[in-house]
mmCIF file of C-alpha atoms and ligand atoms in Angstrom:
data_model
loop_
_atom_site.group_PDB
_atom_site.id
_atom_site.type_symbol
_atom_site.label_atom_id
_atom_site.label_comp_id
_atom_site.label_asym_id
_atom_site.label_seq_id
_atom_site.Cartn_x
_atom_site.Cartn_y
_atom_site.Cartn_z
ATOM 1 C CA MET A 1184 89.138 106.161 125.231
ATOM 2 C CA ASN A 1185 89.542 109.925 125.558
ATOM 3 C CA GLU A 1186 90.643 112.412 122.895
ATOM 4 C CA TRP A 1187 94.094 112.677 124.415
ATOM 5 C CA GLU A 1188 94.691 108.946 124.073
ATOM 6 C CA LYS A 1189 93.402 109.025 120.522
ATOM 7 C CA GLU A 1190 95.939 111.633 119.557
ATOM 8 C CA LEU A 1191 98.708 109.206 120.355
ATOM 9 C CA MET A 1192 97.179 106.509 118.193
ATOM 10 C CA GLY A 1193 97.810 106.092 114.516
ATOM 11 C CA LEU A 1194 94.953 106.443 112.045
ATOM 12 C CA CYS A 1195 95.157 102.791 111.049
ATOM 13 C CA GLU A 1196 94.971 101.717 114.655
ATOM 14 C CA ILE A 1197 91.865 103.826 115.212
ATOM 15 C CA TYR A 1198 90.349 102.149 112.137
ATOM 16 C CA LYS A 1199 91.542 98.637 112.875
ATOM 17 C CA ASP A 1200 88.029 97.266 113.373
ATOM 18 C CA TYR A 1201 86.877 98.891 110.149
ATOM 19 C CA PHE A 1202 89.374 98.679 107.290
ATOM 20 C CA PRO A 1203 93.100 99.094 106.543
ATOM 21 C CA ILE A 1204 94.276 102.627 105.744
ATOM 22 C CA GLY A 1205 96.692 103.008 102.860
ATOM 23 C CA ALA A 1206 98.782 105.571 101.006
ATOM 24 C CA ALA A 1207 100.252 105.727 97.521
ATOM 25 C CA VAL A 1208 104.031 106.040 97.671
ATOM 26 C CA SER A 1209 107.138 106.297 95.540
ATOM 27 C CA ALA A 1210 110.415 104.727 96.620
ATOM 28 C CA ARG A 1211 112.053 108.158 96.530
ATOM 29 C CA ARG A 1212 109.697 109.753 99.046
ATOM 30 C CA ILE A 1213 109.438 106.882 101.510
ATOM 31 C CA LYS A 1214 112.299 108.276 103.627
ATOM 32 C CA ARG A 1215 110.639 111.647 104.099
ATOM 33 C CA TYR A 1216 107.339 110.051 105.039
ATOM 34 C CA GLU A 1217 108.735 107.125 106.977
ATOM 35 C CA SER A 1218 107.478 108.010 110.436
ATOM 36 C CA LEU A 1219 104.060 109.163 109.194
ATOM 37 C CA LEU A 1220 103.672 105.980 107.197
ATOM 38 C CA LYS A 1221 104.668 103.773 110.092
ATOM 39 C CA LYS A 1222 102.366 105.504 112.515
ATOM 40 C CA HIS A 1223 99.236 106.045 110.455
ATOM 41 C CA PHE A 1224 99.137 103.594 107.559
ATOM 42 C CA ASN A 1225 99.039 99.827 107.338
ATOM 43 C CA SER A 1226 98.833 99.515 103.571
ATOM 44 C CA VAL A 1227 100.745 100.999 100.640
ATOM 45 C CA THR A 1228 100.216 101.266 96.897
ATOM 46 C CA PRO A 1229 102.980 102.112 94.424
ATOM 47 C CA GLU A 1230 101.929 105.417 92.877
ATOM 48 C CA ASN A 1231 103.800 104.847 89.620
ATOM 49 C CA ALA A 1232 106.374 102.086 90.145
ATOM 50 C CA LEU A 1233 104.188 99.283 88.762
ATOM 51 C CA LYS A 1234 102.741 101.118 85.801
ATOM 52 C CA MET A 1235 103.649 99.471 82.544
ATOM 53 C CA ILE A 1236 105.572 102.461 81.265
ATOM 54 C CA ASN A 1237 107.975 102.129 84.202
ATOM 55 C CA VAL A 1238 108.188 98.340 84.243
ATOM 56 C CA TYR A 1239 108.208 97.252 80.610
ATOM 57 C CA LYS A 1240 111.293 98.338 78.693
ATOM 58 C CA GLY A 1241 110.974 95.790 75.881
ATOM 59 C CA PRO A 1242 110.547 92.011 75.593
ATOM 60 C CA ASP A 1243 112.575 90.469 78.404
ATOM 61 C CA LYS A 1244 113.594 93.915 79.642
ATOM 62 C CA TYR A 1245 111.699 94.652 82.793
ATOM 63 C CA ASN A 1246 112.588 97.212 85.401
ATOM 64 C CA PHE A 1247 111.514 96.248 88.908
ATOM 65 C CA GLU A 1248 114.009 98.365 90.798
ATOM 66 C CA GLU A 1249 111.661 100.919 92.317
ATOM 67 C CA MET A 1250 108.951 98.376 93.014
ATOM 68 C CA ASP A 1251 111.378 96.089 94.822
ATOM 69 C CA GLN A 1252 112.252 98.930 97.194
ATOM 70 C CA ILE A 1253 108.595 99.556 97.963
ATOM 71 C CA VAL A 1254 108.066 95.833 98.546
ATOM 72 C CA ARG A 1255 110.941 95.791 101.016
ATOM 73 C CA PHE A 1256 109.523 98.750 102.909
ATOM 74 C CA ALA A 1257 106.042 97.203 103.078
ATOM 75 C CA ASN A 1258 107.383 93.833 104.213
ATOM 76 C CA ASP A 1259 109.754 95.317 106.794
ATOM 77 C CA ASN A 1260 106.860 97.211 108.320
ATOM 78 C CA ASN A 1261 104.178 94.571 108.066
ATOM 79 C CA MET A 1262 102.077 96.598 105.695
ATOM 80 C CA LEU A 1263 99.635 95.350 103.105
ATOM 81 C CA LEU A 1264 100.663 95.995 99.541
ATOM 82 C CA ARG A 1265 98.264 96.747 96.671
ATOM 83 C CA GLY A 1266 99.295 96.019 93.110
ATOM 84 C CA HIS A 1267 98.491 99.001 90.918
ATOM 85 C CA VAL A 1268 98.093 98.490 87.967
ATOM 86 C CA LEU A 1269 98.223 95.748 85.321
ATOM 87 C CA ILE A 1270 96.075 96.743 82.353
ATOM 88 C CA TRP A 1271 95.337 100.413 81.701
ATOM 89 C CA TYR A 1272 95.194 102.517 78.547
ATOM 90 C CA SER A 1273 97.436 105.249 79.957
ATOM 91 C CA GLN A 1274 101.095 105.193 80.993
ATOM 92 C CA VAL A 1275 101.651 102.143 78.803
ATOM 93 C CA ALA A 1276 104.625 101.339 76.614
ATOM 94 C CA GLU A 1277 103.572 102.185 73.037
ATOM 95 C CA SER A 1278 105.965 99.538 71.688
ATOM 96 C CA PHE A 1279 103.810 96.929 73.392
ATOM 97 C CA PHE A 1280 101.195 97.306 70.656
ATOM 98 C CA GLU A 1281 103.581 97.347 67.706
ATOM 99 C CA ASN A 1282 105.764 94.873 65.899
ATOM 100 C CA ASP A 1283 109.370 95.569 64.854
ATOM 101 C CA ASN A 1284 108.174 97.455 61.767
ATOM 102 C CA GLY A 1285 106.017 99.749 63.837
ATOM 103 C CA GLU A 1286 102.778 98.108 62.650
ATOM 104 C CA MET A 1287 99.921 97.216 64.950
ATOM 105 C CA VAL A 1288 100.244 93.660 66.271
ATOM 106 C CA SER A 1289 97.519 91.032 65.789
ATOM 107 C CA ARG A 1290 95.002 90.010 68.425
ATOM 108 C CA GLU A 1291 96.891 86.771 69.043
ATOM 109 C CA MET A 1292 100.188 88.565 69.432
ATOM 110 C CA LEU A 1293 98.830 91.154 71.857
ATOM 111 C CA LEU A 1294 97.070 88.478 73.900
ATOM 112 C CA THR A 1295 100.309 86.535 74.105
ATOM 113 C CA ARG A 1296 102.197 89.657 75.182
ATOM 114 C CA MET A 1297 99.567 90.655 77.699
ATOM 115 C CA LYS A 1298 99.602 87.202 79.280
ATOM 116 C CA GLU A 1299 103.361 87.159 79.378
ATOM 117 C CA TYR A 1300 103.411 90.603 81.024
ATOM 118 C CA ILE A 1301 100.851 89.669 83.668
ATOM 119 C CA ARG A 1302 102.622 86.378 84.360
ATOM 120 C CA LYS A 1303 105.941 88.143 84.879
ATOM 121 C CA VAL A 1304 104.674 90.954 87.083
ATOM 122 C CA VAL A 1305 102.116 89.044 89.142
ATOM 123 C CA GLY A 1306 104.432 86.049 89.425
ATOM 124 C CA ARG A 1307 107.281 88.149 90.759
ATOM 125 C CA TYR A 1308 105.229 89.693 93.568
ATOM 126 C CA LYS A 1309 102.931 86.797 94.283
ATOM 127 C CA LYS A 1310 104.070 86.520 97.894
ATOM 128 C CA ASP A 1311 104.059 90.260 98.525
ATOM 129 C CA ILE A 1312 100.969 91.706 96.877
ATOM 130 C CA TYR A 1313 97.591 90.712 98.272
ATOM 131 C CA CYS A 1314 95.356 92.474 95.766
ATOM 132 C CA TRP A 1315 95.663 93.745 92.234
ATOM 133 C CA ASP A 1316 94.016 96.446 90.163
ATOM 134 C CA VAL A 1317 93.862 94.131 87.187
ATOM 135 C CA VAL A 1318 92.062 96.505 84.845
ATOM 136 C CA ASN A 1319 91.834 100.265 85.305
ATOM 137 C CA GLU A 1320 89.366 102.697 83.687
ATOM 138 C CA ALA A 1321 87.863 100.446 80.998
ATOM 139 C CA ILE A 1322 84.466 102.148 81.033
ATOM 140 C CA ASP A 1323 83.869 105.213 78.864
ATOM 141 C CA ASP A 1324 82.775 108.567 80.307
ATOM 142 C CA ASN A 1325 80.478 109.263 77.382
ATOM 143 C CA ASP A 1326 76.899 108.180 78.134
ATOM 144 C CA ASN A 1327 76.426 106.481 74.788
ATOM 145 C CA ILE A 1328 79.620 104.465 74.793
ATOM 146 C CA TYR A 1329 80.114 101.415 76.985
ATOM 147 C CA LEU A 1330 83.762 100.382 76.873
ATOM 148 C CA ARG A 1331 86.524 102.947 76.390
ATOM 149 C CA ASP A 1332 88.162 102.726 72.998
ATOM 150 C CA THR A 1333 91.681 101.698 74.006
ATOM 151 C CA GLN A 1334 94.473 99.876 72.210
ATOM 152 C CA TRP A 1335 93.580 96.808 74.286
ATOM 153 C CA LYS A 1336 89.984 96.834 73.114
ATOM 154 C CA LYS A 1337 90.795 97.787 69.550
ATOM 155 C CA ILE A 1338 93.312 95.000 69.051
ATOM 156 C CA ILE A 1339 92.134 92.198 71.344
ATOM 157 C CA GLY A 1340 88.416 92.970 71.533
ATOM 158 C CA ASP A 1341 86.072 93.445 74.490
ATOM 159 C CA ASP A 1342 87.276 90.220 76.079
ATOM 160 C CA TYR A 1343 90.677 91.713 76.969
ATOM 161 C CA ILE A 1344 89.181 92.446 80.383
ATOM 162 C CA GLU A 1345 88.231 88.877 81.248
ATOM 163 C CA GLN A 1346 91.443 87.532 79.718
ATOM 164 C CA ALA A 1347 93.427 89.756 82.058
ATOM 165 C CA PHE A 1348 91.524 88.556 85.122
ATOM 166 C CA LEU A 1349 91.838 84.910 84.132
ATOM 167 C CA ILE A 1350 95.572 85.040 83.705
ATOM 168 C CA ALA A 1351 96.152 87.064 86.878
ATOM 169 C CA HIS A 1352 94.124 84.489 88.796
ATOM 170 C CA GLU A 1353 96.078 81.637 87.300
ATOM 171 C CA MET A 1354 99.335 83.246 88.462
ATOM 172 C CA ALA A 1355 98.147 84.252 91.922
ATOM 173 C CA PRO A 1356 95.109 82.202 92.939
ATOM 174 C CA GLU A 1357 95.214 83.638 96.462
ATOM 175 C CA ALA A 1358 95.212 87.289 95.441
ATOM 176 C CA SER A 1359 92.115 89.488 95.368
ATOM 177 C CA LEU A 1360 91.521 90.836 91.900
ATOM 178 C CA PHE A 1361 89.981 94.284 91.465
ATOM 179 C CA TYR A 1362 88.444 96.377 88.733
ATOM 180 C CA ASN A 1363 89.362 100.039 89.358
ATOM 181 C CA ASP A 1364 87.716 103.203 87.991
ATOM 182 C CA TYR A 1365 86.563 106.790 88.704
ATOM 183 C CA ASN A 1366 83.282 108.712 88.511
ATOM 184 C CA TYR A 1367 81.105 106.084 90.152
ATOM 185 C CA VAL A 1368 79.338 109.132 91.571
ATOM 186 C CA ILE A 1369 77.824 109.738 88.139
ATOM 187 C CA LYS A 1370 74.775 107.538 87.847
ATOM 188 C CA ASN A 1371 75.223 106.572 84.250
ATOM 189 C CA LYS A 1372 78.859 105.617 84.642
ATOM 190 C CA ARG A 1373 78.334 103.618 87.827
ATOM 191 C CA GLU A 1374 75.550 101.685 86.126
ATOM 192 C CA LYS A 1375 77.839 100.834 83.249
ATOM 193 C CA ILE A 1376 80.518 99.682 85.689
ATOM 194 C CA TYR A 1377 77.903 97.654 87.541
ATOM 195 C CA LYS A 1378 76.851 96.015 84.292
ATOM 196 C CA LEU A 1379 80.457 95.089 83.513
ATOM 197 C CA ILE A 1380 81.106 93.616 86.954
ATOM 198 C CA LYS A 1381 77.847 91.695 86.944
ATOM 199 C CA SER A 1382 78.608 90.264 83.577
ATOM 200 C CA LEU A 1383 82.103 89.173 84.653
ATOM 201 C CA LYS A 1384 80.728 87.576 87.803
ATOM 202 C CA GLY A 1385 77.905 85.950 85.893
ATOM 203 C CA ARG A 1386 80.448 84.207 83.705
ATOM 204 C CA ASP A 1387 82.560 83.108 86.672
ATOM 205 C CA ILE A 1388 85.481 85.341 85.813
ATOM 206 C CA PRO A 1389 87.653 85.588 88.956
ATOM 207 C CA ILE A 1390 86.939 89.144 90.094
ATOM 208 C CA HIS A 1391 86.855 89.841 93.808
ATOM 209 C CA GLY A 1392 86.514 93.544 94.229
ATOM 210 C CA ILE A 1393 85.899 96.980 92.812
ATOM 211 C CA GLY A 1394 88.169 99.942 93.374
ATOM 212 C CA ILE A 1395 86.568 103.355 93.644
ATOM 213 C CA GLN A 1396 89.373 105.826 92.993
ATOM 214 C CA GLY A 1397 87.873 108.703 94.967
ATOM 215 C CA HIS A 1398 89.596 111.753 93.468
ATOM 216 C CA TRP A 1399 87.071 114.173 94.900
ATOM 217 C CA GLY A 1400 86.805 117.849 95.788
ATOM 218 C CA LEU A 1401 85.419 120.235 98.418
ATOM 219 C CA TYR A 1402 82.261 120.939 96.459
ATOM 220 C CA TYR A 1403 81.901 117.844 94.328
ATOM 221 C CA PRO A 1404 80.624 115.161 94.481
ATOM 222 C CA ASP A 1405 77.691 115.253 96.813
ATOM 223 C CA VAL A 1406 78.220 112.638 99.526
ATOM 224 C CA THR A 1407 74.812 111.112 98.803
ATOM 225 C CA GLU A 1408 76.220 109.927 95.469
ATOM 226 C CA ILE A 1409 79.029 108.172 97.341
ATOM 227 C CA LYS A 1410 76.462 106.462 99.501
ATOM 228 C CA ARG A 1411 74.382 105.451 96.480
ATOM 229 C CA THR A 1412 77.486 103.930 94.922
ATOM 230 C CA LEU A 1413 78.262 101.823 97.977
ATOM 231 C CA GLU A 1414 74.631 100.791 98.236
ATOM 232 C CA LEU A 1415 74.546 99.640 94.636
ATOM 233 C CA PHE A 1416 77.732 97.583 94.813
ATOM 234 C CA ALA A 1417 77.321 96.257 98.345
ATOM 235 C CA ASP A 1418 75.042 93.398 97.320
ATOM 236 C CA LEU A 1419 77.348 91.992 94.641
ATOM 237 C CA ASP A 1420 79.265 89.817 97.080
ATOM 238 C CA LEU A 1421 82.484 91.647 96.268
ATOM 239 C CA LYS A 1422 84.918 93.688 98.296
ATOM 240 C CA ILE A 1423 84.941 97.424 97.792
ATOM 241 C CA GLN A 1424 88.023 99.592 98.255
ATOM 242 C CA LEU A 1425 88.596 103.305 98.036
ATOM 243 C CA THR A 1426 91.833 103.127 96.102
ATOM 244 C CA GLU A 1427 93.036 106.661 95.343
ATOM 245 C CA MET A 1428 91.354 109.035 97.698
ATOM 246 C CA ASP A 1429 92.131 112.747 97.833
ATOM 247 C CA MET A 1430 90.139 115.973 98.010
ATOM 248 C CA SER A 1431 91.089 118.919 95.852
ATOM 249 C CA MET A 1432 90.497 122.381 97.304
ATOM 250 C CA PHE A 1433 89.485 123.707 93.889
ATOM 251 C CA GLU A 1434 86.294 123.494 91.932
ATOM 252 C CA TRP A 1435 86.604 122.166 88.393
ATOM 253 C CA GLY A 1436 87.144 125.223 86.195
ATOM 254 C CA ASP A 1437 88.619 127.292 89.043
ATOM 255 C CA ASN A 1438 92.066 127.869 87.576
ATOM 256 C CA ARG A 1439 93.450 130.282 90.199
ATOM 257 C CA ARG A 1440 97.162 129.925 90.726
ATOM 258 C CA ASP A 1441 97.763 132.696 93.230
ATOM 259 C CA MET A 1442 97.093 130.856 96.492
ATOM 260 C CA LYS A 1443 100.166 130.076 98.540
ATOM 261 C CA GLN A 1444 98.277 128.423 101.406
ATOM 262 C CA PRO A 1445 94.780 126.998 101.796
ATOM 263 C CA SER A 1446 92.444 129.397 103.619
ATOM 264 C CA GLY A 1447 91.083 128.496 107.066
ATOM 265 C CA GLU A 1448 87.651 128.204 105.464
ATOM 266 C CA MET A 1449 88.922 125.698 102.894
ATOM 267 C CA LEU A 1450 90.544 123.575 105.588
ATOM 268 C CA LYS A 1451 87.314 123.602 107.544
ATOM 269 C CA ILE A 1452 85.122 122.572 104.606
ATOM 270 C CA GLN A 1453 87.612 119.861 103.702
ATOM 271 C CA ALA A 1454 87.558 118.481 107.229
ATOM 272 C CA GLU A 1455 83.760 118.454 107.318
ATOM 273 C CA LYS A 1456 83.563 116.654 104.027
ATOM 274 C CA TYR A 1457 86.215 114.079 104.891
ATOM 275 C CA GLY A 1458 84.330 113.579 108.161
ATOM 276 C CA LYS A 1459 81.052 112.921 106.344
ATOM 277 C CA ILE A 1460 82.634 110.608 103.824
ATOM 278 C CA PHE A 1461 84.318 108.515 106.503
ATOM 279 C CA GLU A 1462 81.087 108.284 108.424
ATOM 280 C CA ILE A 1463 79.547 106.694 105.339
ATOM 281 C CA LEU A 1464 82.568 104.445 104.824
ATOM 282 C CA ARG A 1465 82.303 103.187 108.408
ATOM 283 C CA GLU A 1466 78.643 102.381 107.824
ATOM 284 C CA TYR A 1467 79.691 100.137 104.962
ATOM 285 C CA ALA A 1468 82.737 98.660 106.696
ATOM 286 C CA GLU A 1469 81.298 95.186 106.205
ATOM 287 C CA VAL A 1470 82.014 95.358 102.483
ATOM 288 C CA ILE A 1471 84.935 97.794 102.450
ATOM 289 C CA SER A 1472 88.326 96.108 102.647
ATOM 290 C CA GLY A 1473 90.594 99.126 102.342
ATOM 291 C CA VAL A 1474 90.784 102.898 102.038
ATOM 292 C CA THR A 1475 93.904 104.288 100.360
ATOM 293 C CA PHE A 1476 94.901 107.939 99.985
ATOM 294 C CA TRP A 1477 96.637 109.044 96.801
ATOM 295 C CA GLY A 1478 99.641 110.391 98.636
ATOM 296 C CA VAL A 1479 100.751 111.042 102.202
ATOM 297 C CA ALA A 1480 101.076 114.787 102.770
ATOM 298 C CA ASP A 1481 100.344 118.024 100.922
ATOM 299 C CA ASP A 1482 103.974 118.765 100.041
ATOM 300 C CA TYR A 1483 103.596 116.344 97.151
ATOM 301 C CA THR A 1484 100.434 115.460 95.252
ATOM 302 C CA TRP A 1485 99.686 114.710 91.592
ATOM 303 C CA LEU A 1486 97.035 117.464 91.888
ATOM 304 C CA ASP A 1487 99.834 120.074 91.861
ATOM 305 C CA ASP A 1488 99.810 119.442 88.117
ATOM 306 C CA PHE A 1489 96.232 118.422 87.476
ATOM 307 C CA PRO A 1490 94.004 119.788 86.094
ATOM 308 C CA VAL A 1491 96.070 123.004 86.217
ATOM 309 C CA GLU A 1492 99.799 122.580 85.694
ATOM 310 C CA GLY A 1493 101.963 124.007 88.462
ATOM 311 C CA ARG A 1494 99.045 124.993 90.713
ATOM 312 C CA LYS A 1495 99.517 123.952 94.337
ATOM 313 C CA ASP A 1496 96.702 121.919 95.905
ATOM 314 C CA TRP A 1497 96.214 120.527 99.429
ATOM 315 C CA PRO A 1498 94.137 117.351 99.169
ATOM 316 C CA LEU A 1499 95.494 115.074 101.919
ATOM 317 C CA LEU A 1500 95.307 114.600 105.707
ATOM 318 C CA PHE A 1501 98.762 116.008 106.531
ATOM 319 C CA ASP A 1502 100.083 119.437 105.552
ATOM 320 C CA SER A 1503 103.300 120.298 103.749
ATOM 321 C CA GLU A 1504 105.224 120.191 107.031
ATOM 322 C CA LEU A 1505 103.771 116.722 107.649
ATOM 323 C CA LYS A 1506 101.572 118.026 110.481
ATOM 324 C CA PRO A 1507 98.015 116.707 110.918
ATOM 325 C CA LYS A 1508 95.305 118.844 109.312
ATOM 326 C CA PRO A 1509 91.773 119.369 110.646
ATOM 327 C CA SER A 1510 90.753 116.641 108.170
ATOM 328 C CA LEU A 1511 92.676 114.030 110.147
ATOM 329 C CA ASP A 1512 90.958 115.124 113.300
ATOM 330 C CA ALA A 1513 87.551 114.997 111.587
ATOM 331 C CA ILE A 1514 87.858 111.378 110.529
ATOM 332 C CA THR A 1515 89.024 110.150 113.932
ATOM 333 C CA ARG A 1516 86.111 111.518 115.969
ATOM 334 C CA PHE A 1517 84.008 108.422 116.452
ATOM 335 C CA SER A 1518 83.882 105.430 118.690
ATOM 336 C CA SER A 1519 86.560 103.167 117.302
ATOM 337 C CA ILE A 1520 84.942 100.002 118.592
ATOM 338 C CA ARG A 1521 82.661 98.419 116.071
HETATM 339 C C1 GLA B 391 94.418 107.442 87.794
HETATM 340 C C2 GLA B 391 95.329 106.244 87.985
HETATM 341 C C3 GLA B 391 96.375 106.508 89.023
HETATM 342 C C4 GLA B 391 96.973 107.879 88.883
HETATM 343 C C5 GLA B 391 95.913 108.907 88.887
HETATM 344 C C6 GLA B 391 96.512 110.277 88.820
HETATM 345 O O1 GLA B 391 93.501 107.540 88.797
HETATM 346 O O2 GLA B 391 94.638 105.084 88.333
HETATM 347 O O3 GLA B 391 97.379 105.555 88.901
HETATM 348 O O4 GLA B 391 97.735 107.974 87.708
HETATM 349 O O5 GLA B 391 95.088 108.676 87.761
HETATM 350 O O6 GLA B 391 97.713 110.353 89.492
#
């Protein structure tokens, strides 16, 4: 196949012997991105539509409106659909942890509510969603602390994690169940995550994969740490997915707000780094079952408000006019036959 033919092909087609290529979407933006999504992606993840804060409006009051639209789009276009996310400490409904008097609920009560929530959400999309981020970000960033001190852990105890996996499995025995987190590139954190996953597997808890978020940057992390991470987890007999990939143009602590466009140099470094990362991902294609970007094009990214509010960033493969960036080119330059 020559370069000219490749240009006509979608990214997911070029990667079809390796892994599905996904994007996080909102129902509102699907229209704008429709042709890009159809051409280049064969998997989608709801960016926010399935987060508890958007779904749970009180006992027996669930809002599935946005998610249903995303499901329709994925089904109409034969795309895989990832379920993000069931149990997380952030973007939760505070009322979930309180009784009518505003007091903290008991362990039994929270377990009952958690099970009910997972049953409702997983049950509803059982036919549509093939894999779930069951628990997100349960490991602490601090070296001396193992599990993050969340409402879930405080009220239920450390076993909230396995309870969540067990109930999700009961509702959707066919679905792949994932643990999702960030900073695997830091040795100490990835070892703690490894310990958690090994312990769940050792006790026959139904966990089938780990999600590496992959919110990275031009200068950090070093790609060797990405390789080390894949190496460590590859022998666990689990699937690995890159679940939220993007690449900020800014170094942590660089709080400049004056850039209107990325410089040519930035675009070049980004392309080289995406190229290197995808080379590593292809090497591990045997264990990688999906690579999802946290967005579609640079006109909209959560990084426009993180870590610096209102500062434009350009972390994705397509620019603000939805045109391919050098980064797209960089990850398609390889022989696509495995
Ligand atoms: C975490 C979550 C995602 C998203 C990003 C930032 O990685 O898993 O759902 O909220 O933060 O957008």
